[in-house]
PDB file of C-alpha atoms in Angstrom:
ATOM      1  CA  UNK H   1      -6.090 -22.159  26.290  1.00 66.00           C
ATOM      2  CA  UNK H   2      -9.737 -22.929  27.028  1.00 73.00           C
ATOM      3  CA  UNK H   3     -11.766 -25.233  24.791  1.00 79.00           C
ATOM      4  CA  UNK H   4     -13.719 -22.293  23.383  1.00 76.00           C
ATOM      5  CA  UNK H   5     -10.529 -20.413  22.575  1.00 77.00           C
ATOM      6  CA  UNK H   6      -9.116 -23.561  20.970  1.00 85.00           C
ATOM      7  CA  UNK H   7     -12.175 -23.993  18.736  1.00 84.00           C
ATOM      8  CA  UNK H   8     -11.995 -20.346  17.670  1.00 81.00           C
ATOM      9  CA  UNK H   9      -8.285 -20.690  16.951  1.00 84.00           C
ATOM     10  CA  UNK H  10      -9.002 -23.798  14.834  1.00 88.00           C
ATOM     11  CA  UNK H  11     -11.574 -21.870  12.805  1.00 83.00           C
ATOM     12  CA  UNK H  12      -9.109 -19.061  12.232  1.00 81.00           C
ATOM     13  CA  UNK H  13      -6.438 -21.524  11.064  1.00 84.00           C
ATOM     14  CA  UNK H  14      -8.878 -23.137   8.666  1.00 85.00           C
ATOM     15  CA  UNK H  15      -9.911 -19.715   7.290  1.00 81.00           C
ATOM     16  CA  UNK H  16      -6.298 -19.071   6.297  1.00 79.00           C
ATOM     17  CA  UNK H  17      -6.258 -22.036   3.945  1.00 78.00           C
ATOM     18  CA  UNK H  18      -8.214 -22.142   0.709  1.00 75.00           C
ATOM     19  CA  UNK H  19      -7.225 -25.747   0.037  1.00 82.00           C
ATOM     20  CA  UNK H  20      -7.414 -28.826   2.320  1.00 87.00           C
ATOM     21  CA  UNK H  21      -4.872 -28.795   5.127  1.00 89.00           C
ATOM     22  CA  UNK H  22      -3.840 -31.951   6.929  1.00 90.00           C
ATOM     23  CA  UNK H  23      -4.842 -32.702  10.493  1.00 89.00           C
ATOM     24  CA  UNK H  24      -1.172 -33.091  11.409  1.00 90.00           C
ATOM     25  CA  UNK H  25      -0.434 -29.505  10.299  1.00 90.00           C
ATOM     26  CA  UNK H  26      -3.441 -28.127  12.161  1.00 91.00           C
ATOM     27  CA  UNK H  27      -2.595 -30.056  15.320  1.00 90.00           C
ATOM     28  CA  UNK H  28       1.011 -28.853  15.221  1.00 91.00           C
ATOM     29  CA  UNK H  29      -0.045 -25.213  14.666  1.00 88.00           C
ATOM     30  CA  UNK H  30      -2.427 -25.378  17.634  1.00 90.00           C
ATOM     31  CA  UNK H  31      -0.125 -27.406  19.888  1.00 90.00           C
ATOM     32  CA  UNK H  32      -2.682 -30.165  20.425  1.00 92.00           C
ATOM     33  CA  UNK H  33      -2.854 -33.892  19.712  1.00 92.00           C
ATOM     34  CA  UNK H  34      -4.442 -35.361  16.614  1.00 90.00           C
ATOM     35  CA  UNK H  35      -7.055 -37.014  18.807  1.00 91.00           C
ATOM     36  CA  UNK H  36      -8.024 -33.639  20.279  1.00 93.00           C
ATOM     37  CA  UNK H  37      -8.058 -32.086  16.816  1.00 90.00           C
ATOM     38  CA  UNK H  38     -10.428 -34.734  15.450  1.00 90.00           C
ATOM     39  CA  UNK H  39     -12.726 -34.220  18.450  1.00 91.00           C
ATOM     40  CA  UNK H  40     -12.693 -30.447  17.872  1.00 91.00           C
ATOM     41  CA  UNK H  41     -13.415 -30.917  14.153  1.00 89.00           C
ATOM     42  CA  UNK H  42     -16.442 -33.042  15.042  1.00 89.00           C
ATOM     43  CA  UNK H  43     -17.633 -30.395  17.525  1.00 88.00           C
ATOM     44  CA  UNK H  44     -17.436 -27.643  14.924  1.00 86.00           C
ATOM     45  CA  UNK H  45     -19.312 -29.773  12.420  1.00 84.00           C
ATOM     46  CA  UNK H  46     -22.148 -30.398  14.878  1.00 84.00           C
ATOM     47  CA  UNK H  47     -22.315 -26.612  15.508  1.00 77.00           C
ATOM     48  CA  UNK H  48     -22.878 -25.914  11.812  1.00 76.00           C
ATOM     49  CA  UNK H  49     -19.395 -25.334  10.440  1.00 80.00           C
ATOM     50  CA  UNK H  50     -19.191 -26.451   6.807  1.00 80.00           C
ATOM     51  CA  UNK H  51     -16.040 -28.532   7.182  1.00 84.00           C
ATOM     52  CA  UNK H  52     -15.174 -30.962   4.422  1.00 84.00           C
ATOM     53  CA  UNK H  53     -12.535 -33.649   4.751  1.00 81.00           C
ATOM     54  CA  UNK H  54     -11.515 -36.662   6.800  1.00 76.00           C
ATOM     55  CA  UNK H  55      -8.491 -38.008   8.674  1.00 75.00           C
ATOM     56  CA  UNK H  56      -5.658 -38.557   6.224  1.00 77.00           C
ATOM     57  CA  UNK H  57      -7.220 -36.364   3.535  1.00 80.00           C
ATOM     58  CA  UNK H  58      -7.164 -32.920   5.125  1.00 87.00           C
ATOM     59  CA  UNK H  59      -9.838 -30.371   5.954  1.00 89.00           C
ATOM     60  CA  UNK H  60     -11.204 -27.236   4.333  1.00 88.00           C
ATOM     61  CA  UNK H  61     -13.753 -24.753   5.685  1.00 85.00           C
ATOM     62  CA  UNK H  62     -16.431 -23.973   3.118  1.00 80.00           C
ATOM     63  CA  UNK H  63     -18.279 -20.660   2.868  1.00 71.00           C
ATOM     64  CA  UNK H  64     -21.445 -20.218   4.848  1.00 61.00           C
ATOM     65  CA  UNK H  65     -20.291 -20.413   8.463  1.00 57.00           C
ATOM     66  CA  UNK H  66     -20.030 -16.962   9.999  1.00 53.00           C
ATOM     67  CA  UNK H  67     -18.119 -16.359  13.199  1.00 53.00           C
ATOM     68  CA  UNK H  68     -20.000 -13.863  15.402  1.00 53.00           C
ATOM     69  CA  UNK H  69     -18.176 -10.493  15.394  1.00 47.00           C
ATOM     70  CA  UNK H  70     -17.905 -10.468  19.175  1.00 50.00           C
ATOM     71  CA  UNK H  71     -15.497 -13.413  19.006  1.00 64.00           C
ATOM     72  CA  UNK H  72     -12.362 -11.339  18.722  1.00 75.00           C
ATOM     73  CA  UNK H  73      -9.202 -11.831  20.738  1.00 76.00           C
ATOM     74  CA  UNK H  74      -7.591  -8.868  22.503  1.00 80.00           C
ATOM     75  CA  UNK H  75      -4.822  -8.854  19.861  1.00 84.00           C
ATOM     76  CA  UNK H  76      -7.416  -8.769  17.065  1.00 83.00           C
ATOM     77  CA  UNK H  77      -9.185  -5.841  18.728  1.00 85.00           C
ATOM     78  CA  UNK H  78      -5.887  -3.965  18.928  1.00 89.00           C
ATOM     79  CA  UNK H  79      -5.175  -4.690  15.263  1.00 90.00           C
ATOM     80  CA  UNK H  80      -8.621  -3.443  14.227  1.00 89.00           C
ATOM     81  CA  UNK H  81      -8.318  -0.247  16.250  1.00 90.00           C
ATOM     82  CA  UNK H  82      -4.792   0.515  15.051  1.00 91.00           C
ATOM     83  CA  UNK H  83      -5.673  -0.122  11.411  1.00 91.00           C
ATOM     84  CA  UNK H  84      -8.838   1.959  11.660  1.00 91.00           C
ATOM     85  CA  UNK H  85      -6.982   4.866  13.260  1.00 90.00           C
ATOM     86  CA  UNK H  86      -4.461   4.801  10.416  1.00 89.00           C
ATOM     87  CA  UNK H  87      -7.263   4.899   7.849  1.00 90.00           C
ATOM     88  CA  UNK H  88      -9.038   7.730   9.678  1.00 88.00           C
ATOM     89  CA  UNK H  89      -5.843   9.816   9.606  1.00 82.00           C
ATOM     90  CA  UNK H  90      -4.693   9.014   6.057  1.00 83.00           C
ATOM     91  CA  UNK H  91      -7.707   7.922   4.023  1.00 82.00           C
ATOM     92  CA  UNK H  92     -10.140  10.195   2.262  1.00 85.00           C
ATOM     93  CA  UNK H  93     -13.114  11.561   4.221  1.00 85.00           C
ATOM     94  CA  UNK H  94     -15.523   8.779   3.175  1.00 87.00           C
ATOM     95  CA  UNK H  95     -13.022   6.036   3.965  1.00 89.00           C
ATOM     96  CA  UNK H  96     -12.273   7.625   7.341  1.00 89.00           C
ATOM     97  CA  UNK H  97     -15.989   7.809   8.165  1.00 90.00           C
ATOM     98  CA  UNK H  98     -16.367   4.150   7.151  1.00 90.00           C
ATOM     99  CA  UNK H  99     -13.546   3.197   9.541  1.00 90.00           C
ATOM    100  CA  UNK H 100     -15.271   5.048  12.395  1.00 91.00           C
ATOM    101  CA  UNK H 101     -18.593   3.360  11.584  1.00 89.00           C
ATOM    102  CA  UNK H 102     -16.945  -0.069  11.464  1.00 87.00           C
ATOM    103  CA  UNK H 103     -15.390   0.447  14.898  1.00 87.00           C
ATOM    104  CA  UNK H 104     -18.732   1.593  16.288  1.00 86.00           C
ATOM    105  CA  UNK H 105     -20.465  -1.535  14.945  1.00 81.00           C
ATOM    106  CA  UNK H 106     -17.781  -3.774  16.413  1.00 82.00           C
ATOM    107  CA  UNK H 107     -17.925  -1.998  19.771  1.00 83.00           C
ATOM    108  CA  UNK H 108     -21.705  -2.445  19.911  1.00 78.00           C
ATOM    109  CA  UNK H 109     -21.463  -6.257  19.951  1.00 74.00           C
ATOM    110  CA  UNK H 110     -18.317  -6.793  22.008  1.00 79.00           C
ATOM    111  CA  UNK H 111     -18.629  -8.252  25.493  1.00 77.00           C
ATOM    112  CA  UNK H 112     -17.728  -5.810  28.305  1.00 82.00           C
ATOM    113  CA  UNK H 113     -14.127  -6.980  28.723  1.00 78.00           C
ATOM    114  CA  UNK H 114     -13.288  -6.607  25.040  1.00 79.00           C
ATOM    115  CA  UNK H 115     -15.258  -3.369  24.794  1.00 82.00           C
ATOM    116  CA  UNK H 116     -12.949  -2.017  27.511  1.00 83.00           C
ATOM    117  CA  UNK H 117      -9.941  -3.173  25.447  1.00 82.00           C
ATOM    118  CA  UNK H 118     -11.277  -1.236  22.475  1.00 85.00           C
ATOM    119  CA  UNK H 119     -12.148   1.936  24.412  1.00 85.00           C
ATOM    120  CA  UNK H 120      -8.846   2.034  26.305  1.00 84.00           C
ATOM    121  CA  UNK H 121      -6.604   0.963  23.430  1.00 83.00           C
ATOM    122  CA  UNK H 122      -3.225   2.660  23.727  1.00 84.00           C
ATOM    123  CA  UNK H 123      -1.818   1.927  20.242  1.00 83.00           C
ATOM    124  CA  UNK H 124      -1.654   5.308  18.550  1.00 79.00           C
ATOM    125  CA  UNK H 125      -1.044   6.477  14.991  1.00 82.00           C
ATOM    126  CA  UNK H 126       1.069   9.588  14.586  1.00 77.00           C
ATOM    127  CA  UNK H 127      -0.317  12.595  12.700  1.00 73.00           C
ATOM    128  CA  UNK H 128       0.116  12.563   8.946  1.00 68.00           C
ATOM    129  CA  UNK H 129       2.620  15.005   7.491  1.00 66.00           C
ATOM    130  CA  UNK H 130       1.228  18.054   5.769  1.00 56.00           C
ATOM    131  CA  UNK H 131       1.729  16.597   2.274  1.00 52.00           C
ATOM    132  CA  UNK H 132       1.020  13.010   3.236  1.00 48.00           C
ATOM    133  CA  UNK H 133      -2.255  12.750   1.345  1.00 48.00           C
ATOM    134  CA  UNK H 134      -1.133  14.525  -1.813  1.00 47.00           C
ATOM    135  CA  UNK H 135      -3.138  17.273  -3.493  1.00 48.00           C
ATOM    136  CA  UNK H 136      -5.954  15.055  -4.774  1.00 55.00           C
ATOM    137  CA  UNK H 137      -9.068  15.907  -2.813  1.00 59.00           C
ATOM    138  CA  UNK H 138     -11.414  13.547  -1.011  1.00 64.00           C
ATOM    139  CA  UNK H 139     -13.845  13.375  -3.920  1.00 71.00           C
ATOM    140  CA  UNK H 140     -11.094  12.430  -6.394  1.00 85.00           C
ATOM    141  CA  UNK H 141      -9.704   9.669  -4.153  1.00 89.00           C
ATOM    142  CA  UNK H 142     -13.219   8.379  -3.519  1.00 88.00           C
ATOM    143  CA  UNK H 143     -13.780   8.310  -7.296  1.00 92.00           C
ATOM    144  CA  UNK H 144     -10.571   6.351  -7.787  1.00 94.00           C
ATOM    145  CA  UNK H 145     -11.627   3.805  -5.172  1.00 93.00           C
ATOM    146  CA  UNK H 146     -15.037   3.484  -6.833  1.00 93.00           C
ATOM    147  CA  UNK H 147     -13.460   2.937 -10.245  1.00 95.00           C
ATOM    148  CA  UNK H 148     -11.215   0.209  -8.793  1.00 95.00           C
ATOM    149  CA  UNK H 149     -14.151  -1.469  -7.080  1.00 93.00           C
ATOM    150  CA  UNK H 150     -16.324  -1.467 -10.223  1.00 94.00           C
ATOM    151  CA  UNK H 151     -13.456  -2.075 -12.718  1.00 96.00           C
ATOM    152  CA  UNK H 152     -14.158   1.111 -14.701  1.00 97.00           C
ATOM    153  CA  UNK H 153     -11.806   3.283 -16.676  1.00 97.00           C
ATOM    154  CA  UNK H 154     -10.661   6.752 -15.636  1.00 97.00           C
ATOM    155  CA  UNK H 155      -9.585   9.665 -17.802  1.00 97.00           C
ATOM    156  CA  UNK H 156      -6.711  11.613 -16.237  1.00 95.00           C
ATOM    157  CA  UNK H 157      -4.825  14.760 -16.964  1.00 95.00           C
ATOM    158  CA  UNK H 158      -1.492  13.761 -15.477  1.00 95.00           C
ATOM    159  CA  UNK H 159       1.372  16.146 -14.770  1.00 92.00           C
ATOM    160  CA  UNK H 160       4.874  14.637 -14.824  1.00 88.00           C
ATOM    161  CA  UNK H 161       7.867  15.707 -12.724  1.00 86.00           C
ATOM    162  CA  UNK H 162       8.802  18.280 -15.371  1.00 90.00           C
ATOM    163  CA  UNK H 163       5.365  19.890 -15.210  1.00 90.00           C
ATOM    164  CA  UNK H 164       4.158  18.574 -18.586  1.00 93.00           C
ATOM    165  CA  UNK H 165       0.514  17.477 -18.819  1.00 95.00           C
ATOM    166  CA  UNK H 166      -0.625  14.393 -20.732  1.00 96.00           C
ATOM    167  CA  UNK H 167      -4.102  12.929 -21.226  1.00 96.00           C
ATOM    168  CA  UNK H 168      -4.352   9.327 -20.043  1.00 96.00           C
ATOM    169  CA  UNK H 169      -7.089   6.707 -20.078  1.00 98.00           C
ATOM    170  CA  UNK H 170      -6.249   4.183 -17.405  1.00 98.00           C
ATOM    171  CA  UNK H 171      -7.594   0.983 -15.854  1.00 97.00           C
ATOM    172  CA  UNK H 172      -7.086   1.478 -12.114  1.00 97.00           C
ATOM    173  CA  UNK H 173      -6.776  -1.700 -10.058  1.00 96.00           C
ATOM    174  CA  UNK H 174      -4.933  -0.706  -6.874  1.00 94.00           C
ATOM    175  CA  UNK H 175      -4.392   2.362  -4.688  1.00 93.00           C
ATOM    176  CA  UNK H 176      -1.394   2.541  -2.393  1.00 90.00           C
ATOM    177  CA  UNK H 177      -1.429   4.708   0.727  1.00 87.00           C
ATOM    178  CA  UNK H 178       2.030   5.815   1.839  1.00 84.00           C
ATOM    179  CA  UNK H 179       3.031   8.292   4.524  1.00 79.00           C
ATOM    180  CA  UNK H 180       3.882  11.022   2.001  1.00 79.00           C
ATOM    181  CA  UNK H 181       1.851  10.159  -1.084  1.00 84.00           C
ATOM    182  CA  UNK H 182      -0.949   8.074  -2.589  1.00 89.00           C
ATOM    183  CA  UNK H 183      -0.218   6.047  -5.709  1.00 92.00           C
ATOM    184  CA  UNK H 184      -2.685   4.641  -8.237  1.00 95.00           C
ATOM    185  CA  UNK H 185      -1.573   1.457  -9.963  1.00 95.00           C
ATOM    186  CA  UNK H 186      -3.226   1.170 -13.370  1.00 97.00           C
ATOM    187  CA  UNK H 187      -2.893  -0.079 -16.925  1.00 97.00           C
ATOM    188  CA  UNK H 188      -2.166   2.972 -19.070  1.00 97.00           C
ATOM    189  CA  UNK H 189      -3.656   2.867 -22.584  1.00 97.00           C
ATOM    190  CA  UNK H 190      -1.233   5.568 -23.757  1.00 95.00           C
ATOM    191  CA  UNK H 191       1.894   3.670 -22.695  1.00 94.00           C
ATOM    192  CA  UNK H 192       0.501   0.166 -23.198  1.00 96.00           C
ATOM    193  CA  UNK H 193       1.714  -1.064 -19.822  1.00 96.00           C
ATOM    194  CA  UNK H 194       1.105  -0.922 -16.081  1.00 96.00           C
ATOM    195  CA  UNK H 195       2.140   2.439 -14.669  1.00 95.00           C
ATOM    196  CA  UNK H 196       2.099   4.214 -11.306  1.00 95.00           C
ATOM    197  CA  UNK H 197       0.397   7.582 -10.912  1.00 94.00           C
ATOM    198  CA  UNK H 198       0.888   9.826  -7.900  1.00 92.00           C
ATOM    199  CA  UNK H 199      -2.399  11.395  -6.906  1.00 91.00           C
ATOM    200  CA  UNK H 200      -0.699  14.738  -6.230  1.00 89.00           C
ATOM    201  CA  UNK H 201       0.160  14.903  -9.948  1.00 92.00           C
ATOM    202  CA  UNK H 202      -3.379  14.251 -11.173  1.00 93.00           C
ATOM    203  CA  UNK H 203      -4.511  17.657 -12.452  1.00 92.00           C
ATOM    204  CA  UNK H 204      -7.977  16.462 -13.512  1.00 93.00           C
ATOM    205  CA  UNK H 205      -9.943  13.227 -13.238  1.00 95.00           C
ATOM    206  CA  UNK H 206     -13.097  12.015 -14.981  1.00 96.00           C
ATOM    207  CA  UNK H 207     -14.708   8.625 -14.247  1.00 96.00           C
ATOM    208  CA  UNK H 208     -15.805   6.845 -17.434  1.00 97.00           C
ATOM    209  CA  UNK H 209     -18.836   4.607 -17.898  1.00 96.00           C
ATOM    210  CA  UNK H 210     -16.713   2.001 -19.708  1.00 96.00           C
ATOM    211  CA  UNK H 211     -15.584  -1.118 -17.893  1.00 97.00           C
ATOM    212  CA  UNK H 212     -12.054  -2.154 -18.670  1.00 97.00           C
ATOM    213  CA  UNK H 213     -11.664  -5.476 -20.484  1.00 95.00           C
ATOM    214  CA  UNK H 214      -9.633  -7.380 -17.884  1.00 94.00           C
ATOM    215  CA  UNK H 215     -10.519  -8.377 -14.360  1.00 94.00           C
ATOM    216  CA  UNK H 216      -8.967  -6.386 -11.561  1.00 94.00           C
ATOM    217  CA  UNK H 217      -7.550  -9.519  -9.952  1.00 92.00           C
ATOM    218  CA  UNK H 218      -5.785 -10.510 -13.201  1.00 94.00           C
ATOM    219  CA  UNK H 219      -4.167  -7.079 -13.466  1.00 95.00           C
ATOM    220  CA  UNK H 220      -3.129  -7.210  -9.828  1.00 93.00           C
ATOM    221  CA  UNK H 221      -1.604 -10.651 -10.326  1.00 92.00           C
ATOM    222  CA  UNK H 222       0.365  -9.457 -13.371  1.00 93.00           C
ATOM    223  CA  UNK H 223       1.618  -6.409 -11.472  1.00 94.00           C
ATOM    224  CA  UNK H 224       2.701  -8.516  -8.496  1.00 92.00           C
ATOM    225  CA  UNK H 225       4.577 -10.875 -10.809  1.00 91.00           C
ATOM    226  CA  UNK H 226       6.332  -7.968 -12.510  1.00 90.00           C
ATOM    227  CA  UNK H 227       7.292  -6.349  -9.218  1.00 88.00           C
ATOM    228  CA  UNK H 228       8.224  -9.642  -7.523  1.00 86.00           C
ATOM    229  CA  UNK H 229       5.539  -9.202  -4.868  1.00 78.00           C
ATOM    230  CA  UNK H 230       4.269 -12.356  -3.167  1.00 69.00           C
ATOM    231  CA  UNK H 231       0.559 -12.211  -2.357  1.00 61.00           C
ATOM    232  CA  UNK H 232      -0.446 -12.905   1.234  1.00 55.00           C
ATOM    233  CA  UNK H 233      -1.986 -16.400   1.207  1.00 45.00           C
ATOM    234  CA  UNK H 234      -4.031 -15.602   4.305  1.00 43.00           C
ATOM    235  CA  UNK H 235      -6.702 -13.541   2.494  1.00 43.00           C
TER     236      UNK H 235
END
């Protein structure tokens, strides 16, 4: 590993931790000595990285230091392309267009070798099944994503498995994309609890101007606790 690659790897390791991490842990993760780690920390600090900490106390990377987008590894380029291709095939039209735009922006700043990796990427996503996206149209899914982003309520006419319609006012805070269906995770005012709503059973949808009273992150945390889902500490 070159020195530049080592410094980039150190930055990536620091980004994964929101709290101070010891030099010993960082050195072990990178396969380098503590002496080399301390020298690399000093180098990053002189280059403008907002690194707080000291030997024996641990280090944390504060906000404000932006890694140039061209500094991707080949594996990271493959991950970006594969994820974007999945979104293009299974997201709504606006989300798919955003994925294409993001790839184009990344490609524009990549050095030639990595640009070739992106253009010739051979990791493919299979075609979605005919009913993979459910019956909710692009505009409805885009409206759901907007409501989640802005923490606003939605009014739904929801059809259950028996074909019965009910009117629901919900607080959407997550949207799951599966191979055969999309699922909205939301607090349901009618049931007084978190419920899951398949988009192919949403007969009608109206965005409301009212913000829901809890933060999206708090609802997501409660849902994860109920379902026994461990949040990824890396982001």
